[in-house]
Amino acid sequence: MDNQESDLHILRTLVRDLVARVERLERRAETRATVPSEPSMRSDTQPSAVLPAPSRPASSQVAATETPAIPSPANTFPARPLPPPRPGPRDTGPHFATAKPEIDLESRIGSHWLNRIGISAVLIGMSYFLKLAFDNNWIGPTGRVSIGLLAGIGAIIWSERFRTRGYNLFSYSLKAVGVGVLYLSLWAAFQVYALIPSPVAFLAMVIVTASTAMLAIKQDAEILAAIALAGGFSTPLLLSTGQNHEVELFSYVALLCAASVALVAVKPWRRLLILSYAGMLVLYVGWYSEFYRRPEFAVTLFFATIFFAIFVVAPLESRVPERSSLLYLPAALTLVNTGVYFLQAYTMVDEIDKLAMAWFALALAAVHIGLSRIVRRQQPTDAEMLRLLHLALAVALITIAIPIRLDGHWITVGWLVEAGVLLWVANRIGARFLHYLAVVTLALGVARLLLIDNFRVDTLLLNSRMATYILAMAVLALLAWFSLKRESDFDRQLASVAVLAVSALALVGLSREIGDYYGRQTYADWNGTRSWTLAAAANRHNIAIAENFTYSALWMGYGALLMIIGFWLKSAFFRWQALFLIAATIVKVFIYDVSQLDRGYRILSFMILGVLLLAVSFVYQKDWLKLSSPHQNDGGNRS
């Protein structure tokens, strides 16, 4: 009996210890799961996952009456400690995203500004020392050039030591100084001291440019490539002798521009295209203003075309940069390149054959249409923007070619026809952007028709002016038709504006016909010649009265026509136009016609207006359109 009680006591003790240990482990696990440790606290080991605790008995006390099968004391083993926890992953505390520190103003001043100022100070000090040595003839011309070449090469080699240690900015600054010293030394050897001939100096500068470009590619440094381009375009200026070497100069510039395009095709350094184009333009304009004469027309235009071709292809071959701010650079370069090339050609071609310039513009437009199709097959981020730009430039060039080739109202006719063709093509291929370009061209044609064109007509209606107005109204109707096929609100509003423009043009055209008809009546033949004289004052007064009445009759008749169309199509859009025009006619009749027209015309004006108003009022009172019914949809949005 004593042995059983002793075994039972041992079992109770083991169970209590096990339960207490499990509770402690559970609390520790919950604490680690809810409360993160401090970032500064680190632990080399972490307890392994804790096995789920066994179900706790309903009572911590085991009844004395329960006597389970307990081994004899001889087979009883002492309680073993739990195995040590397995080492888990190192707990480093909560992980916070560490942002890349920004360079503050103090660091920028210390690392960038002081660097450049220090280099400038060293160069200035060395230049003063060399000037002192040169003035006192301490160093001869050969020694001076040799010192410059050795100093430039030494600066480039010395810069590599800083680059290997991580000071890239300082290293590139030293390379820029070294390359600049090399160019200046070669310039002095040729221009100042005449130690080497021009071909040797040119070859040496080309070697410096090529070596710098290769170093830029090897070190993946865009700044070195920019230095190489700057030195390459400075070479003709440094070696200039004031003589005309057009073929040699532009051949070298073309090769340099092509090399820059090839470099941009390998590296995403699109900014080099701007530097290359600017260098080419400076050299071209400088040569043109000094040496161009008409005999050089063919060669100069050939090289201008070569430059245009290089830089119009460059955006197609350039790699997409990482910075989004450079995505618009190819489009800007294409726009400037086309504009400059067209102005260059216009300046030269216009002096020889003005009509040939129109064909040149059309040919250039065809080139841009072809480029838009090429760009369409590409997948870069800015390909769509570049494609639309090529289409816009093609349309602009066609629009410019029309006034160059045509004169007078034929310019307006050309623009209207162009707008109609663009609308048809845009609807055929589903090009929304081309549709809007047609709207711009159409606006130009209508504006010129209303503000600039001055027609001299001798017949009523059957004349060139009325034909031009009818063409403009037809293209506007085509714009309204194609715009209604689109589902956007903007296109529907555009269709409404086009319909209003058709009505306005018709009214303006007929009014101008009336003005010209009565204007011709104020003149009379004299002695059977075309030398016109003024008619009698009384006759002129009667003609003016008849003209004013005809205007009123035209407005009333046109308003009635719009009202009929509105009733027929059940379109509130046309009915509101008619009401507006009728209101304007009412104001004219009651204010102007009462005081200006004779009694007969006055009576006739009021009678016609009254009959028209009564007829319109009767239709509305009969409610033929069921406007008073709340459930009737009038279709007022139709146009």
XYZ file of C-alpha atoms in Angstrom:
639
model
C 0.000 0.000 0.000
C 2.781 2.387 0.813
C 4.421 1.578 -2.510
C 1.244 2.396 -4.392
C 0.817 5.745 -2.653
C 4.453 6.595 -3.391
C 4.055 5.758 -7.085
C 0.847 7.774 -7.258
C 2.570 10.774 -5.749
C 5.386 10.517 -8.291
C 2.859 10.355 -11.128
C 1.019 13.417 -9.858
C 4.258 15.340 -9.643
C 5.223 14.399 -13.215
C 1.829 15.417 -14.553
C 1.952 18.806 -12.756
C 5.461 19.482 -14.073
C 4.460 18.546 -17.601
C 1.357 20.762 -17.527
C 3.320 23.704 -16.120
C 6.017 23.332 -18.772
C 3.453 23.156 -21.567
C 1.754 26.321 -20.264
C 5.060 28.158 -20.150
C 5.872 27.106 -23.728
C 2.430 28.217 -24.939
C 2.790 31.636 -23.280
C 6.274 32.066 -24.816
C 5.000 31.143 -28.274
C 2.070 33.584 -27.981
C 4.394 36.336 -26.763
C 6.753 35.875 -29.743
C 3.878 35.785 -32.194
C 2.221 38.998 -30.966
C 5.056 41.178 -29.670
C 8.008 41.639 -32.108
C 11.387 41.844 -30.571
C 13.399 45.040 -30.723
C 15.424 45.496 -33.926
C 18.613 45.778 -31.960
C 18.061 42.488 -30.139
C 19.284 39.420 -32.034
C 19.284 35.785 -31.025
C 21.431 33.099 -32.538
C 18.912 30.359 -31.868
C 15.149 30.112 -31.824
C 13.100 27.350 -30.200
C 11.661 24.896 -32.603
C 7.957 24.543 -33.096
C 6.218 23.346 -29.964
C 4.124 20.227 -30.222
C 0.497 20.680 -29.213
C -0.029 20.048 -25.547
C -1.937 16.977 -24.491
C -5.473 17.484 -23.345
C -5.555 18.608 -19.753
C -7.512 16.360 -17.302
C -10.742 17.692 -15.896
C -9.266 17.816 -12.428
C -5.706 18.356 -11.348
C -6.263 15.902 -8.562
C -6.388 12.184 -9.312
C -8.750 10.334 -7.064
C -7.107 7.964 -4.625
C -9.594 5.336 -5.469
C -8.384 5.211 -9.088
C -5.551 2.755 -9.102
C -4.116 2.398 -12.587
C -1.673 -0.293 -13.535
C 1.583 1.159 -12.292
C 4.842 -0.627 -12.761
C 6.838 -1.696 -9.866
C 9.290 0.702 -8.282
C 12.089 -1.228 -9.786
C 10.853 -0.385 -13.326
C 10.019 3.238 -12.574
C 12.146 5.743 -14.574
C 12.886 9.231 -13.360
C 11.416 12.178 -15.269
C 13.533 13.111 -18.273
C 14.051 16.739 -19.233
C 12.660 17.926 -22.601
C 15.139 17.756 -25.475
C 16.925 21.027 -26.176
C 15.212 23.169 -28.865
C 16.532 22.817 -32.361
C 18.217 25.855 -33.783
C 15.839 27.645 -36.157
C 16.278 30.612 -38.463
C 17.885 33.606 -36.902
C 15.351 36.074 -35.577
C 16.404 39.493 -36.623
C 13.315 41.246 -35.414
C 10.810 43.046 -37.623
C 12.001 43.811 -41.140
C 11.620 47.434 -42.182
C 12.079 48.611 -45.797
C 15.096 50.829 -45.776
C 14.749 53.681 -48.235
C 17.714 54.753 -50.268
C 19.122 57.867 -48.657
C 18.776 60.978 -50.746
C 21.727 63.238 -51.382
C 21.167 66.390 -49.376
C 22.423 69.839 -50.298
C 25.528 69.605 -48.130
C 26.602 66.309 -49.698
C 25.912 67.635 -53.189
C 28.009 70.731 -52.542
C 30.843 68.667 -51.129
C 30.867 65.907 -53.746
C 29.790 67.714 -56.935
C 30.309 71.454 -56.756
C 33.591 71.447 -54.892
C 34.837 68.766 -57.281
C 34.201 70.904 -60.325
C 35.495 74.051 -58.688
C 38.645 72.220 -57.608
C 39.293 70.919 -61.114
C 38.726 74.401 -62.538
C 41.114 75.885 -59.992
C 43.810 73.356 -60.879
C 43.381 74.025 -64.598
C 43.495 77.778 -64.080
C 46.618 77.484 -61.936
C 48.324 75.257 -64.481
C 47.355 77.594 -67.297
C 48.889 80.569 -65.457
C 52.043 78.587 -64.836
C 52.301 77.467 -68.456
C 51.617 80.992 -69.682
C 54.423 82.265 -67.460
C 56.705 79.562 -68.802
C 55.731 80.310 -72.391
C 56.165 84.052 -71.993
C 59.697 83.573 -70.625
C 60.528 80.941 -73.256
C 61.287 78.358 -70.576
C 59.575 75.754 -72.737
C 59.659 75.613 -76.536
C 56.672 74.881 -78.828
C 57.435 71.176 -79.069
C 57.798 70.902 -75.311
C 54.580 72.774 -74.755
C 52.606 70.441 -76.990
C 54.330 67.400 -75.490
C 53.500 68.552 -71.964
C 49.865 68.966 -72.956
C 49.645 65.534 -74.542
C 51.368 63.856 -71.596
C 49.197 65.731 -69.119
C 46.019 64.681 -70.923
C 47.041 61.041 -71.123
C 48.211 61.102 -67.514
C 44.892 62.555 -66.313
C 42.980 59.791 -68.103
C 45.198 57.053 -66.649
C 45.108 58.613 -63.175
C 41.294 58.767 -63.312
C 41.129 54.983 -63.566
C 42.606 54.703 -60.095
C 39.688 56.657 -58.638
C 37.155 54.681 -60.676
C 38.381 51.346 -59.336
C 37.909 52.712 -55.808
C 34.303 53.724 -56.478
C 34.764 57.468 -57.116
C 33.084 57.423 -60.531
C 32.107 61.082 -60.598
C 35.611 62.260 -59.821
C 37.039 59.788 -62.334
C 34.816 61.034 -65.166
C 35.692 64.627 -64.320
C 39.385 63.859 -64.660
C 38.750 62.069 -67.958
C 36.900 65.126 -69.266
C 39.856 67.290 -68.324
C 42.315 64.876 -69.939
C 40.359 64.630 -73.204
C 39.962 68.395 -73.355
C 43.702 68.891 -72.855
C 44.424 66.429 -75.683
C 42.173 68.299 -78.123
C 43.666 71.669 -77.171
C 47.208 70.339 -77.474
C 46.545 69.002 -80.964
C 44.866 72.277 -81.913
C 47.910 74.224 -80.708
C 50.262 71.893 -82.578
C 48.407 72.620 -85.840
C 46.954 76.121 -85.577
C 49.417 77.948 -83.286
C 52.809 76.335 -83.818
C 52.298 74.564 -87.182
C 54.192 71.514 -85.911
C 51.966 68.977 -87.707
C 49.955 69.143 -90.944
C 46.166 69.203 -91.071
C 45.663 65.482 -91.947
C 47.843 64.380 -89.023
C 46.005 66.648 -86.576
C 42.639 65.456 -87.919
C 43.634 61.787 -87.633
C 44.920 62.320 -84.091
C 41.653 63.987 -83.017
C 39.637 61.181 -84.597
C 41.701 58.676 -82.592
C 40.967 60.624 -79.389
C 37.236 60.685 -80.210
C 37.110 56.961 -81.036
C 39.116 56.019 -77.933
C 36.802 58.029 -75.690
C 33.739 56.413 -77.281
C 35.188 52.925 -76.787
C 35.967 53.761 -73.180
C 32.375 54.953 -72.717
C 31.000 51.660 -74.051
C 33.362 49.586 -71.960
C 32.613 51.462 -68.736
C 28.918 51.992 -69.591
C 29.321 55.738 -69.039
C 26.970 58.034 -70.956
C 28.944 61.111 -69.884
C 32.055 59.809 -71.654
C 30.046 59.221 -74.829
C 28.816 62.817 -74.620
C 32.416 64.013 -74.224
C 33.424 61.979 -77.260
C 30.640 63.511 -79.374
C 31.446 67.012 -78.206
C 35.092 66.508 -79.132
C 34.160 64.964 -82.467
C 31.984 67.893 -83.504
C 34.598 70.354 -82.227
C 37.259 68.856 -84.478
C 36.195 70.723 -87.669
C 36.066 73.979 -85.735
C 39.504 73.452 -84.186
C 41.082 72.566 -87.537
C 39.234 75.112 -89.686
C 41.411 77.045 -92.153
C 38.647 79.350 -93.439
C 38.391 77.496 -96.766
C 35.418 75.739 -98.318
C 35.723 71.965 -97.944
C 32.046 71.053 -98.153
C 32.356 67.411 -99.184
C 35.043 66.599 -96.623
C 33.256 68.451 -93.822
C 29.795 66.989 -94.359
C 31.126 63.486 -95.030
C 32.857 63.546 -91.642
C 29.745 64.962 -89.946
C 27.545 62.307 -91.564
C 29.860 59.531 -90.316
C 29.864 61.032 -86.838
C 26.051 61.266 -86.801
C 25.743 57.680 -88.035
C 28.139 56.545 -85.300
C 26.028 58.280 -82.665
C 22.907 56.522 -83.970
C 24.725 53.176 -83.831
C 25.813 53.943 -80.276
C 22.245 54.747 -79.234
C 21.090 51.488 -80.823
C 23.404 49.616 -78.440
C 22.980 51.724 -75.320
C 19.833 53.493 -74.019
C 21.477 56.921 -74.289
C 18.855 58.859 -76.206
C 20.163 62.214 -75.035
C 23.156 61.706 -77.296
C 20.825 62.132 -80.276
C 20.069 65.695 -79.214
C 23.768 66.454 -78.786
C 24.588 64.899 -82.167
C 21.785 66.737 -83.960
C 22.737 70.043 -82.364
C 26.388 69.591 -83.389
C 25.386 68.759 -86.954
C 23.050 71.753 -87.146
C 25.690 74.174 -85.840
C 28.241 73.033 -88.403
C 25.693 73.017 -91.245
C 24.321 76.490 -90.498
C 27.822 77.879 -89.987
C 28.991 76.555 -93.337
C 25.767 77.578 -95.129
C 25.885 81.175 -93.962
C 29.536 81.502 -95.032
C 30.014 79.463 -98.189
C 26.713 78.483 -99.780
C 26.163 79.639 -103.356
C 23.695 78.440 -105.959
C 26.280 76.238 -107.766
C 26.533 74.136 -104.572
C 22.764 73.469 -104.616
C 22.856 69.780 -105.597
C 25.654 68.766 -103.211
C 24.234 70.759 -100.294
C 20.724 69.376 -100.733
C 22.188 65.868 -100.986
C 23.972 66.172 -97.642
C 20.917 67.814 -96.043
C 18.908 64.790 -97.162
C 21.547 62.444 -95.711
C 21.347 64.224 -92.342
C 17.538 64.094 -92.414
C 17.590 60.370 -93.207
C 20.015 59.612 -90.362
C 17.981 61.374 -87.717
C 14.603 60.235 -89.001
C 15.802 56.629 -88.674
C 17.460 57.226 -85.283
C 14.199 57.061 -83.242
C 13.396 53.721 -84.872
C 16.713 52.197 -83.794
C 17.218 53.784 -80.393
C 16.696 51.658 -77.322
C 14.000 52.544 -74.828
C 15.622 54.293 -71.837
C 14.873 53.538 -68.231
C 13.844 57.120 -67.501
C 10.304 57.959 -68.604
C 11.271 61.611 -69.179
C 13.215 60.540 -72.298
C 10.302 58.725 -73.943
C 9.205 61.910 -75.744
C 12.670 62.650 -77.077
C 12.354 60.669 -80.364
C 9.087 62.437 -81.197
C 10.614 65.848 -80.488
C 13.676 64.994 -82.581
C 11.494 63.808 -85.479
C 9.430 66.991 -85.388
C 12.445 69.311 -85.298
C 14.342 67.277 -87.900
C 11.457 67.396 -90.394
C 10.840 71.104 -89.854
C 14.490 72.055 -90.243
C 14.952 69.879 -93.321
C 11.861 71.323 -95.008
C 13.016 74.883 -94.310
C 16.499 74.092 -95.644
C 15.048 72.649 -98.845
C 12.532 75.482 -99.215
C 15.262 78.094 -98.877
C 17.298 76.486 -101.661
C 14.586 75.116 -103.971
C 12.324 78.172 -103.885
C 15.063 80.263 -105.491
C 15.175 77.883 -108.468
C 11.657 76.502 -108.984
C 8.777 77.317 -106.657
C 6.454 74.695 -108.136
C 9.061 71.988 -107.613
C 8.858 72.701 -103.879
C 5.250 71.506 -103.850
C 6.284 68.145 -105.271
C 9.126 68.032 -102.767
C 6.631 68.524 -99.914
C 4.401 65.768 -101.283
C 7.377 63.409 -101.584
C 8.369 64.171 -98.001
C 4.787 63.488 -96.901
C 4.948 60.095 -98.630
C 8.147 59.325 -96.688
C 6.401 60.028 -93.399
C 3.432 57.871 -94.368
C 5.841 55.004 -95.053
C 7.601 55.598 -91.726
C 4.273 55.514 -89.884
C 3.633 52.058 -91.306
C 7.105 50.900 -90.257
C 6.693 52.244 -86.726
C 3.318 50.509 -86.471
C 5.065 47.126 -86.507
C 7.293 48.008 -83.557
C 6.489 47.436 -79.897
C 8.345 50.103 -77.861
C 6.471 52.250 -75.392
C 6.629 55.355 -77.571
C 5.927 53.626 -80.933
C 2.269 54.678 -81.073
C 3.100 58.297 -80.322
C 5.782 58.269 -83.019
C 3.389 56.719 -85.542
C 0.765 59.401 -84.945
C 3.424 62.091 -85.268
C 4.481 60.760 -88.675
C 0.851 60.847 -89.813
C 0.439 64.399 -88.549
C 3.605 65.526 -90.333
C 2.432 63.897 -93.573
C -0.894 65.724 -93.399
C 0.843 69.004 -92.551
C 3.196 68.670 -95.519
C 0.303 67.967 -97.888
C -1.517 70.979 -96.487
C 1.555 73.154 -97.042
C 2.081 71.846 -100.580
C -1.371 73.045 -101.667
C -0.771 76.813 -101.222
C 2.711 76.445 -102.712
C 1.316 74.882 -105.881
C -2.092 76.624 -106.183
C -3.368 80.216 -106.046
C -6.526 82.051 -105.057
C -9.632 80.083 -104.163
C -8.007 76.927 -105.523
C -6.055 76.765 -102.250
C -9.371 76.532 -100.408
C -10.584 73.894 -102.847
C -7.399 71.893 -102.326
C -7.743 71.965 -98.538
C -11.402 70.950 -98.726
C -10.627 68.054 -101.045
C -7.768 66.973 -98.772
C -10.108 67.040 -95.772
C -12.655 64.914 -97.629
C -10.039 62.345 -98.621
C -8.697 62.176 -95.061
C -12.202 61.649 -93.698
C -12.826 58.815 -96.138
C -9.482 57.138 -95.388
C -9.955 57.557 -91.634
C -13.375 55.927 -91.816
C -12.055 53.148 -94.053
C -9.168 52.134 -91.799
C -10.734 53.213 -88.496
C -8.070 55.829 -87.669
C -9.505 58.252 -85.140
C -6.392 60.444 -85.147
C -6.578 60.842 -88.936
C -10.230 61.800 -88.569
C -9.285 64.661 -86.274
C -6.507 65.769 -88.617
C -9.163 66.020 -91.329
C -11.176 68.273 -89.021
C -8.197 70.625 -88.687
C -7.674 70.748 -92.458
C -11.386 71.358 -93.011
C -11.335 74.207 -90.487
C -8.485 75.819 -92.420
C -10.436 75.584 -95.670
C -13.644 77.029 -94.199
C -11.751 79.854 -92.463
C -10.015 80.811 -95.715
C -13.328 80.659 -97.588
C -15.006 83.037 -95.167
C -12.147 85.429 -94.388
C -9.664 85.539 -97.270
C -11.150 84.400 -100.583
C -12.421 87.276 -102.719
C -14.467 86.066 -105.659
C -15.338 88.130 -108.721
C -18.512 86.640 -110.181
C -20.773 87.804 -113.009
C -23.604 85.272 -112.772
C -26.040 84.394 -110.032
C -25.491 81.066 -108.222
C -23.749 79.389 -111.170
C -20.262 80.638 -110.315
C -17.009 79.539 -108.672
C -17.895 80.960 -105.270
C -21.142 79.029 -104.940
C -19.382 75.884 -106.151
C -16.743 76.313 -103.437
C -19.421 76.839 -100.789
C -21.247 73.704 -101.933
C -17.988 71.732 -101.737
C -17.386 72.986 -98.194
C -20.934 72.055 -97.158
C -20.538 68.593 -98.711
C -17.323 67.921 -96.759
C -18.965 69.192 -93.549
C -21.899 66.851 -94.163
C -19.418 64.016 -94.684
C -17.768 64.922 -91.365
C -21.156 64.838 -89.611
C -21.999 61.457 -91.167
C -18.729 59.787 -90.199
C -18.749 61.361 -86.736
C -22.211 59.978 -86.010
C -20.878 56.492 -86.685
C -18.615 56.825 -83.665
C -19.972 56.271 -80.177
C -18.087 58.903 -78.189
C -19.831 62.035 -76.937
C -17.141 64.229 -78.459
C -17.791 62.838 -81.942
C -21.516 63.432 -81.573
C -20.881 67.001 -80.530
C -18.560 67.355 -83.504
C -21.342 66.128 -85.782
C -23.704 68.741 -84.337
C -21.165 71.497 -84.958
C -20.691 70.266 -88.529
C -24.461 70.417 -89.182
C -24.624 73.951 -87.783
C -21.688 74.915 -90.000
C -23.521 73.566 -93.068
C -26.534 75.762 -92.297
C -24.369 78.794 -91.600
C -22.349 78.358 -94.803
C -25.488 78.002 -96.888
C -26.932 81.177 -95.407
C -23.683 83.130 -95.805
C -23.191 81.939 -99.382
C -26.709 82.880 -100.457
C -26.420 86.233 -98.681
C -23.215 87.010 -100.565
C -24.897 86.054 -103.803
C -27.668 88.548 -103.037
C -25.130 91.250 -102.216
C -23.211 90.712 -105.460
C -26.404 90.567 -107.544
C -27.668 93.929 -106.319
C -24.145 95.339 -106.350
C -23.972 94.700 -110.068
C -27.298 96.507 -110.503
C -25.860 99.753 -109.137
C -23.576 99.977 -112.150
C -24.565 100.323 -115.780
C -22.872 99.964 -119.108
C -21.741 103.226 -120.602
C -21.193 103.484 -124.360
C -21.173 99.676 -124.587
C -17.875 99.296 -122.721
C -16.967 97.620 -119.441
C -16.040 100.963 -117.925
C -18.591 101.213 -115.126
C -20.223 104.412 -113.792
C -22.484 104.998 -110.781
C -26.241 104.938 -111.464
C -28.632 107.617 -110.414
C -29.098 108.170 -106.702
C -32.822 107.352 -106.821
C -32.167 104.118 -108.604
C -29.527 103.214 -106.050
C -32.033 103.832 -103.236
C -34.587 101.529 -104.811
C -31.975 98.844 -105.329
C -30.897 99.089 -101.653
C -34.513 98.685 -100.516
C -34.975 95.642 -102.727
C -31.738 94.168 -101.398
C -32.792 94.553 -97.762
C -36.151 92.945 -98.479
C -34.463 90.045 -100.246
C -32.321 89.424 -97.188
C -35.422 89.231 -95.019
C -37.129 86.920 -97.489
C -34.047 84.664 -97.598
C -33.889 84.374 -93.835
C -37.603 83.643 -93.543
C -37.490 81.079 -96.340
C -34.410 79.370 -94.929
C -35.972 79.291 -91.467
C -39.113 77.720 -92.924
C -36.990 75.102 -94.715
C -35.212 74.196 -91.480
C -38.525 73.942 -89.689
C -39.889 71.593 -92.365
C -36.771 69.426 -92.082
C -37.151 69.387 -88.293
C -40.802 68.300 -88.537
C -40.005 65.685 -91.181
C -37.079 64.136 -89.300
C -38.707 64.777 -85.909
C -35.459 66.476 -84.895
C -35.484 69.189 -82.278
C -31.973 70.094 -83.389
C -33.198 71.450 -86.758
C -36.326 72.979 -85.244
C -34.282 75.002 -82.779
C -32.123 76.293 -85.644
C -35.279 77.369 -87.438
C -36.664 79.094 -84.360
C -33.396 80.978 -83.847
C -33.323 82.162 -87.462
C -36.994 83.144 -87.371
C -36.341 85.133 -84.180
C -33.522 87.011 -85.936
C -35.873 87.719 -88.859
C -38.531 89.053 -86.478
C -36.032 91.469 -84.964
C -34.937 92.649 -88.426
C -38.481 93.139 -89.716
C -39.785 94.980 -86.650
C -36.707 97.180 -86.143
C -34.945 97.660 -89.473
C -37.508 97.017 -92.208
C -40.081 99.321 -90.601
C -37.781 102.309 -90.916
C -35.912 101.490 -94.135
C -38.294 99.744 -96.540
C -40.943 101.391 -98.677
C -44.582 100.831 -97.904
C -45.032 98.011 -100.381
C -41.962 96.057 -99.280
C -42.832 96.768 -95.639
C -46.335 95.342 -96.051
C -44.979 92.341 -97.901
C -42.379 91.655 -95.210
C -44.926 91.694 -92.422
C -47.390 89.592 -94.377
C -44.854 86.892 -95.215
C -43.508 86.861 -91.669
C -47.007 86.720 -90.183
C -48.078 83.835 -92.407
C -44.904 81.933 -91.556
C -45.352 82.450 -87.832
C -49.017 81.445 -87.942
C -48.194 78.293 -89.876
C -45.475 77.287 -87.408
C -47.736 78.094 -84.465
C -50.549 76.007 -85.957
C -48.280 72.988 -86.300
C -47.170 73.272 -82.687
C -50.773 73.735 -81.479
C -51.916 70.660 -83.388
C -49.174 68.797 -81.563
C -48.400 66.657 -84.590
C -45.111 65.642 -82.960
C -46.786 64.746 -79.652
C -44.462 67.091 -77.801
C -46.926 67.471 -74.957
C -47.001 63.704 -74.265
C -44.542 62.799 -71.503
C -44.098 59.278 -72.883
C -43.176 60.349 -76.398
C -39.523 60.372 -77.301
C -39.017 63.005 -79.922
C -35.614 61.816 -80.970
C -34.306 65.322 -80.411
C -30.762 64.096 -80.286
C -30.922 63.064 -83.897
C -29.140 65.303 -86.350
